[in-house]
Amino acid sequence: MDYVMRSVRAEEWPLARQLRLEALQDPAAPVAFLESYEEARGRPDSFWQDRTASAAEGRYVRQFVAESPEGEWVGTVTVLIERPDDDVRFGEAAEVDQAHLVGVFVRPEARGAGVTDALFRVAVDWAWSLSAPRLERVRLYVHENNPRAAAFYRRFGFVPSGQRTPMPGERGEWELEYVIERG
């Protein structure tokens, strides 16, 4: 695998926008993302500029991308740092300082090539490297009807915590929390 895993740069917001819109058109998008393609496509450039700048420079959010030898982005994951006194973005409130992985996407042509593993390694390693705050766990949510993602998360070392949260809207579906505790 000749892909480079790295943080986004603020000026790369058009690429971040493009990859997000592509992710939201993936057949798995309805069970993988809370945002729709239409919502994301309608956001102004300033939204994408701010979002990418925060994910490039922020202490409490970091977006990683997988870049092919030709410079094409083929995957991404974002790490959000959550603290017990933070507002809840999704799911249960943090009881400890923790990381929350969101926005996981790998282009179909790069799946099965180790890209997702490499993205998760860099994201989880970055989370564990923080000293202030020192994180106690990394979590993510997976839709109950997304067995492919759940299998990957278990293989990577995440385990179901037993917590679940309803999907937004009136669909009657659940997101299941998976965690890795600091060892």
PDB file of C-alpha atoms in Angstrom:
ATOM      1  CA  MET A   1       0.000   0.000   0.000  1.00  0.00           C
ATOM      2  CA  ASP A   2       1.519   3.280  -1.128  1.00  0.00           C
ATOM      3  CA  TYR A   3      -1.021   5.614   0.442  1.00  0.00           C
ATOM      4  CA  VAL A   4       0.014   8.463   2.725  1.00  0.00           C
ATOM      5  CA  MET A   5      -2.045   9.120   5.862  1.00  0.00           C
ATOM      6  CA  ARG A   6      -1.968  12.747   6.963  1.00  0.00           C
ATOM      7  CA  SER A   7      -3.951  15.623   8.429  1.00  0.00           C
ATOM      8  CA  VAL A   8      -5.897  17.896   6.130  1.00  0.00           C
ATOM      9  CA  ARG A   9      -4.626  21.404   5.457  1.00  0.00           C
ATOM     10  CA  ALA A  10      -6.897  24.435   5.705  1.00  0.00           C
ATOM     11  CA  GLU A  11      -6.480  25.365   2.047  1.00  0.00           C
ATOM     12  CA  GLU A  12      -7.667  21.901   0.978  1.00  0.00           C
ATOM     13  CA  TRP A  13     -11.307  22.648   1.766  1.00  0.00           C
ATOM     14  CA  PRO A  14     -12.438  22.022  -1.856  1.00  0.00           C
ATOM     15  CA  LEU A  15     -11.017  18.487  -1.648  1.00  0.00           C
ATOM     16  CA  ALA A  16     -12.615  17.940   1.763  1.00  0.00           C
ATOM     17  CA  ARG A  17     -15.958  19.093   0.365  1.00  0.00           C
ATOM     18  CA  GLN A  18     -15.615  16.875  -2.716  1.00  0.00           C
ATOM     19  CA  LEU A  19     -14.794  13.748  -0.686  1.00  0.00           C
ATOM     20  CA  ARG A  20     -17.640  14.401   1.762  1.00  0.00           C
ATOM     21  CA  LEU A  21     -20.145  14.812  -1.063  1.00  0.00           C
ATOM     22  CA  GLU A  22     -18.876  11.602  -2.636  1.00  0.00           C
ATOM     23  CA  ALA A  23     -19.238   9.798   0.700  1.00  0.00           C
ATOM     24  CA  LEU A  24     -22.822  10.999   1.014  1.00  0.00           C
ATOM     25  CA  GLN A  25     -23.623   9.467  -2.389  1.00  0.00           C
ATOM     26  CA  ASP A  26     -22.219   6.051  -1.435  1.00  0.00           C
ATOM     27  CA  PRO A  27     -24.876   3.301  -1.274  1.00  0.00           C
ATOM     28  CA  ALA A  28     -24.097   2.849   2.453  1.00  0.00           C
ATOM     29  CA  ALA A  29     -24.568   6.564   3.224  1.00  0.00           C
ATOM     30  CA  PRO A  30     -28.083   6.244   4.732  1.00  0.00           C
ATOM     31  CA  VAL A  31     -26.721   4.002   7.505  1.00  0.00           C
ATOM     32  CA  ALA A  32     -23.251   5.570   7.692  1.00  0.00           C
ATOM     33  CA  PHE A  33     -23.912   9.314   7.971  1.00  0.00           C
ATOM     34  CA  LEU A  34     -26.405  11.572   9.720  1.00  0.00           C
ATOM     35  CA  GLU A  35     -26.157  14.275   7.053  1.00  0.00           C
ATOM     36  CA  SER A  36     -27.706  13.987   3.587  1.00  0.00           C
ATOM     37  CA  TYR A  37     -26.069  14.794   0.279  1.00  0.00           C
ATOM     38  CA  GLU A  38     -28.604  17.571  -0.299  1.00  0.00           C
ATOM     39  CA  GLU A  39     -27.822  19.202   3.064  1.00  0.00           C
ATOM     40  CA  ALA A  40     -24.071  19.088   2.471  1.00  0.00           C
ATOM     41  CA  ARG A  41     -24.272  20.251  -1.131  1.00  0.00           C
ATOM     42  CA  GLY A  42     -26.281  23.302  -0.046  1.00  0.00           C
ATOM     43  CA  ARG A  43     -23.685  24.525   2.447  1.00  0.00           C
ATOM     44  CA  PRO A  44     -21.727  27.667   1.476  1.00  0.00           C
ATOM     45  CA  ASP A  45     -17.992  27.630   0.798  1.00  0.00           C
ATOM     46  CA  SER A  46     -17.439  29.410   4.126  1.00  0.00           C
ATOM     47  CA  PHE A  47     -18.805  26.343   5.952  1.00  0.00           C
ATOM     48  CA  TRP A  48     -16.280  24.059   4.239  1.00  0.00           C
ATOM     49  CA  GLN A  49     -13.445  26.539   4.763  1.00  0.00           C
ATOM     50  CA  ASP A  50     -14.179  26.796   8.501  1.00  0.00           C
ATOM     51  CA  ARG A  51     -14.712  23.065   8.915  1.00  0.00           C
ATOM     52  CA  THR A  52     -11.474  22.163   7.153  1.00  0.00           C
ATOM     53  CA  ALA A  53      -9.441  24.838   8.955  1.00  0.00           C
ATOM     54  CA  SER A  54     -10.714  23.576  12.320  1.00  0.00           C
ATOM     55  CA  ALA A  55      -9.897  19.980  11.421  1.00  0.00           C
ATOM     56  CA  ALA A  56      -6.412  20.943  10.245  1.00  0.00           C
ATOM     57  CA  GLU A  57      -5.319  23.093  13.171  1.00  0.00           C
ATOM     58  CA  GLY A  58      -7.624  22.286  16.045  1.00  0.00           C
ATOM     59  CA  ARG A  59      -6.716  20.699  19.344  1.00  0.00           C
ATOM     60  CA  TYR A  60     -10.185  19.209  19.681  1.00  0.00           C
ATOM     61  CA  VAL A  61     -10.804  17.996  16.148  1.00  0.00           C
ATOM     62  CA  ARG A  62      -8.510  16.465  13.533  1.00  0.00           C
ATOM     63  CA  GLN A  63      -9.370  15.124  10.090  1.00  0.00           C
ATOM     64  CA  PHE A  64      -7.086  12.572   8.509  1.00  0.00           C
ATOM     65  CA  VAL A  65      -7.041  11.638   4.841  1.00  0.00           C
ATOM     66  CA  ALA A  66      -5.554   8.801   2.836  1.00  0.00           C
ATOM     67  CA  GLU A  67      -3.759  10.143  -0.220  1.00  0.00           C
ATOM     68  CA  SER A  68      -2.814   7.996  -3.218  1.00  0.00           C
ATOM     69  CA  PRO A  69       0.620   8.232  -4.871  1.00  0.00           C
ATOM     70  CA  GLU A  70      -1.065  10.444  -7.496  1.00  0.00           C
ATOM     71  CA  GLY A  71      -2.248  12.859  -4.799  1.00  0.00           C
ATOM     72  CA  GLU A  72      -5.900  11.773  -4.907  1.00  0.00           C
ATOM     73  CA  TRP A  73      -7.810  11.528  -1.639  1.00  0.00           C
ATOM     74  CA  VAL A  74      -9.262   8.042  -1.259  1.00  0.00           C
ATOM     75  CA  GLY A  75     -10.407   8.031   2.365  1.00  0.00           C
ATOM     76  CA  THR A  76     -10.969  10.021   5.512  1.00  0.00           C
ATOM     77  CA  VAL A  77     -11.785   9.858   9.209  1.00  0.00           C
ATOM     78  CA  THR A  78     -12.305  12.693  11.680  1.00  0.00           C
ATOM     79  CA  VAL A  79     -11.480  12.616  15.393  1.00  0.00           C
ATOM     80  CA  LEU A  80     -13.546  14.757  17.776  1.00  0.00           C
ATOM     81  CA  ILE A  81     -12.310  15.232  21.336  1.00  0.00           C
ATOM     82  CA  GLU A  82     -15.131  15.058  23.878  1.00  0.00           C
ATOM     83  CA  ARG A  83     -14.987  16.074  27.523  1.00  0.00           C
ATOM     84  CA  PRO A  84     -17.570  15.498  30.261  1.00  0.00           C
ATOM     85  CA  ASP A  85     -18.529  19.187  30.384  1.00  0.00           C
ATOM     86  CA  ASP A  86     -18.951  19.531  26.578  1.00  0.00           C
ATOM     87  CA  ASP A  87     -22.267  19.853  24.804  1.00  0.00           C
ATOM     88  CA  VAL A  88     -23.376  16.501  23.394  1.00  0.00           C
ATOM     89  CA  ARG A  89     -22.907  16.289  19.617  1.00  0.00           C
ATOM     90  CA  PHE A  90     -24.389  12.824  19.242  1.00  0.00           C
ATOM     91  CA  GLY A  91     -25.108   9.890  21.510  1.00  0.00           C
ATOM     92  CA  GLU A  92     -24.492   9.826  25.225  1.00  0.00           C
ATOM     93  CA  ALA A  93     -22.627  12.563  27.069  1.00  0.00           C
ATOM     94  CA  ALA A  94     -18.954  11.836  27.667  1.00  0.00           C
ATOM     95  CA  GLU A  95     -18.272  10.526  31.163  1.00  0.00           C
ATOM     96  CA  VAL A  96     -14.496  10.716  30.655  1.00  0.00           C
ATOM     97  CA  ASP A  97     -12.186  12.562  28.284  1.00  0.00           C
ATOM     98  CA  GLN A  98     -12.489  10.627  25.036  1.00  0.00           C
ATOM     99  CA  ALA A  99     -12.167  10.715  21.272  1.00  0.00           C
ATOM    100  CA  HIS A 100     -15.096  10.133  18.941  1.00  0.00           C
ATOM    101  CA  LEU A 101     -14.391   8.909  15.399  1.00  0.00           C
ATOM    102  CA  VAL A 102     -16.807  10.193  12.755  1.00  0.00           C
ATOM    103  CA  GLY A 103     -17.051  10.669   9.005  1.00  0.00           C
ATOM    104  CA  VAL A 104     -15.374   7.393   8.084  1.00  0.00           C
ATOM    105  CA  PHE A 105     -15.253   6.880   4.323  1.00  0.00           C
ATOM    106  CA  VAL A 106     -13.010   5.040   1.878  1.00  0.00           C
ATOM    107  CA  ARG A 107     -13.640   5.151  -1.858  1.00  0.00           C
ATOM    108  CA  PRO A 108     -14.760   1.793  -3.289  1.00  0.00           C
ATOM    109  CA  GLU A 109     -11.624   1.374  -5.414  1.00  0.00           C
ATOM    110  CA  ALA A 110      -9.423   1.644  -2.287  1.00  0.00           C
ATOM    111  CA  ARG A 111     -11.455  -0.706  -0.084  1.00  0.00           C
ATOM    112  CA  GLY A 112      -9.739  -3.933   0.848  1.00  0.00           C
ATOM    113  CA  ALA A 113      -6.290  -2.384   0.384  1.00  0.00           C
ATOM    114  CA  GLY A 114      -5.635  -1.602   4.054  1.00  0.00           C
ATOM    115  CA  VAL A 115      -6.624   2.067   3.777  1.00  0.00           C
ATOM    116  CA  THR A 116      -9.292   1.909   6.481  1.00  0.00           C
ATOM    117  CA  ASP A 117      -6.895   0.137   8.862  1.00  0.00           C
ATOM    118  CA  ALA A 118      -4.218   2.757   8.210  1.00  0.00           C
ATOM    119  CA  LEU A 119      -6.649   5.653   8.706  1.00  0.00           C
ATOM    120  CA  PHE A 120      -7.861   4.164  11.982  1.00  0.00           C
ATOM    121  CA  ARG A 121      -4.300   3.558  13.185  1.00  0.00           C
ATOM    122  CA  VAL A 122      -3.301   7.183  12.604  1.00  0.00           C
ATOM    123  CA  ALA A 123      -6.545   8.504  14.118  1.00  0.00           C
ATOM    124  CA  VAL A 124      -6.405   6.332  17.241  1.00  0.00           C
ATOM    125  CA  ASP A 125      -2.655   6.912  17.664  1.00  0.00           C
ATOM    126  CA  TRP A 126      -3.239  10.673  17.469  1.00  0.00           C
ATOM    127  CA  ALA A 127      -5.966  10.416  20.109  1.00  0.00           C
ATOM    128  CA  TRP A 128      -3.736   8.414  22.465  1.00  0.00           C
ATOM    129  CA  SER A 129      -0.839  10.844  21.907  1.00  0.00           C
ATOM    130  CA  LEU A 130      -2.707  13.762  23.467  1.00  0.00           C
ATOM    131  CA  SER A 131      -1.570  14.716  26.945  1.00  0.00           C
ATOM    132  CA  ALA A 132      -4.034  17.516  27.650  1.00  0.00           C
ATOM    133  CA  PRO A 133      -6.551  16.125  27.849  1.00  0.00           C
ATOM    134  CA  ARG A 134      -5.298  12.583  28.350  1.00  0.00           C
ATOM    135  CA  LEU A 135      -8.008  10.457  26.791  1.00  0.00           C
ATOM    136  CA  GLU A 136      -9.443   7.390  28.489  1.00  0.00           C
ATOM    137  CA  ARG A 137     -11.176   5.878  25.488  1.00  0.00           C
ATOM    138  CA  VAL A 138     -12.011   6.172  21.803  1.00  0.00           C
ATOM    139  CA  ARG A 139     -15.582   5.639  20.672  1.00  0.00           C
ATOM    140  CA  LEU A 140     -17.653   5.575  17.533  1.00  0.00           C
ATOM    141  CA  TYR A 141     -21.205   4.765  16.583  1.00  0.00           C
ATOM    142  CA  VAL A 142     -22.326   2.277  13.970  1.00  0.00           C
ATOM    143  CA  HIS A 143     -25.839   1.852  12.608  1.00  0.00           C
ATOM    144  CA  GLU A 144     -27.474  -1.402  13.637  1.00  0.00           C
ATOM    145  CA  ASN A 145     -27.942  -2.242   9.929  1.00  0.00           C
ATOM    146  CA  ASN A 146     -24.307  -1.696   8.935  1.00  0.00           C
ATOM    147  CA  PRO A 147     -22.734  -5.114   9.618  1.00  0.00           C
ATOM    148  CA  ARG A 148     -19.765  -4.535   7.315  1.00  0.00           C
ATOM    149  CA  ALA A 149     -18.631  -1.497   9.307  1.00  0.00           C
ATOM    150  CA  ALA A 150     -19.355  -3.221  12.631  1.00  0.00           C
ATOM    151  CA  ALA A 151     -17.209  -6.193  11.597  1.00  0.00           C
ATOM    152  CA  PHE A 152     -14.308  -3.907  10.711  1.00  0.00           C
ATOM    153  CA  TYR A 153     -14.581  -2.033  14.020  1.00  0.00           C
ATOM    154  CA  ARG A 154     -14.546  -5.300  15.988  1.00  0.00           C
ATOM    155  CA  ARG A 155     -11.580  -6.576  13.988  1.00  0.00           C
ATOM    156  CA  PHE A 156      -9.732  -3.330  14.711  1.00  0.00           C
ATOM    157  CA  GLY A 157     -10.306  -3.796  18.458  1.00  0.00           C
ATOM    158  CA  PHE A 158     -13.480  -1.864  19.216  1.00  0.00           C
ATOM    159  CA  VAL A 159     -16.073  -3.617  21.357  1.00  0.00           C
ATOM    160  CA  PRO A 160     -19.760  -2.837  21.831  1.00  0.00           C
ATOM    161  CA  SER A 161     -20.261  -0.801  25.005  1.00  0.00           C
ATOM    162  CA  GLY A 162     -23.928  -1.726  25.353  1.00  0.00           C
ATOM    163  CA  GLN A 163     -24.959   1.900  24.829  1.00  0.00           C
ATOM    164  CA  ARG A 164     -27.188   2.809  21.930  1.00  0.00           C
ATOM    165  CA  THR A 165     -28.855   5.971  20.733  1.00  0.00           C
ATOM    166  CA  PRO A 166     -31.791   6.457  18.379  1.00  0.00           C
ATOM    167  CA  MET A 167     -31.184   7.683  14.868  1.00  0.00           C
ATOM    168  CA  PRO A 168     -32.463  11.213  14.348  1.00  0.00           C
ATOM    169  CA  GLY A 169     -35.980  11.358  12.965  1.00  0.00           C
ATOM    170  CA  GLU A 170     -38.768   8.873  13.388  1.00  0.00           C
ATOM    171  CA  ARG A 171     -37.151   5.872  11.733  1.00  0.00           C
ATOM    172  CA  GLY A 172     -37.062   3.637  14.813  1.00  0.00           C
ATOM    173  CA  GLU A 173     -33.442   2.680  14.115  1.00  0.00           C
ATOM    174  CA  TRP A 174     -30.441   2.659  16.435  1.00  0.00           C
ATOM    175  CA  GLU A 175     -26.779   3.624  16.439  1.00  0.00           C
ATOM    176  CA  LEU A 176     -24.639   1.308  18.598  1.00  0.00           C
ATOM    177  CA  GLU A 177     -21.643   2.615  20.524  1.00  0.00           C
ATOM    178  CA  TYR A 178     -18.312   0.795  20.134  1.00  0.00           C
ATOM    179  CA  VAL A 179     -15.262   1.659  22.251  1.00  0.00           C
ATOM    180  CA  ILE A 180     -11.577   1.015  22.796  1.00  0.00           C
ATOM    181  CA  GLU A 181     -10.468   1.709  26.360  1.00  0.00           C
ATOM    182  CA  ARG A 182      -6.968   2.961  27.108  1.00  0.00           C
ATOM    183  CA  GLY A 183      -4.960  -0.108  28.049  1.00  0.00           C
TER     184      GLY A 183
END
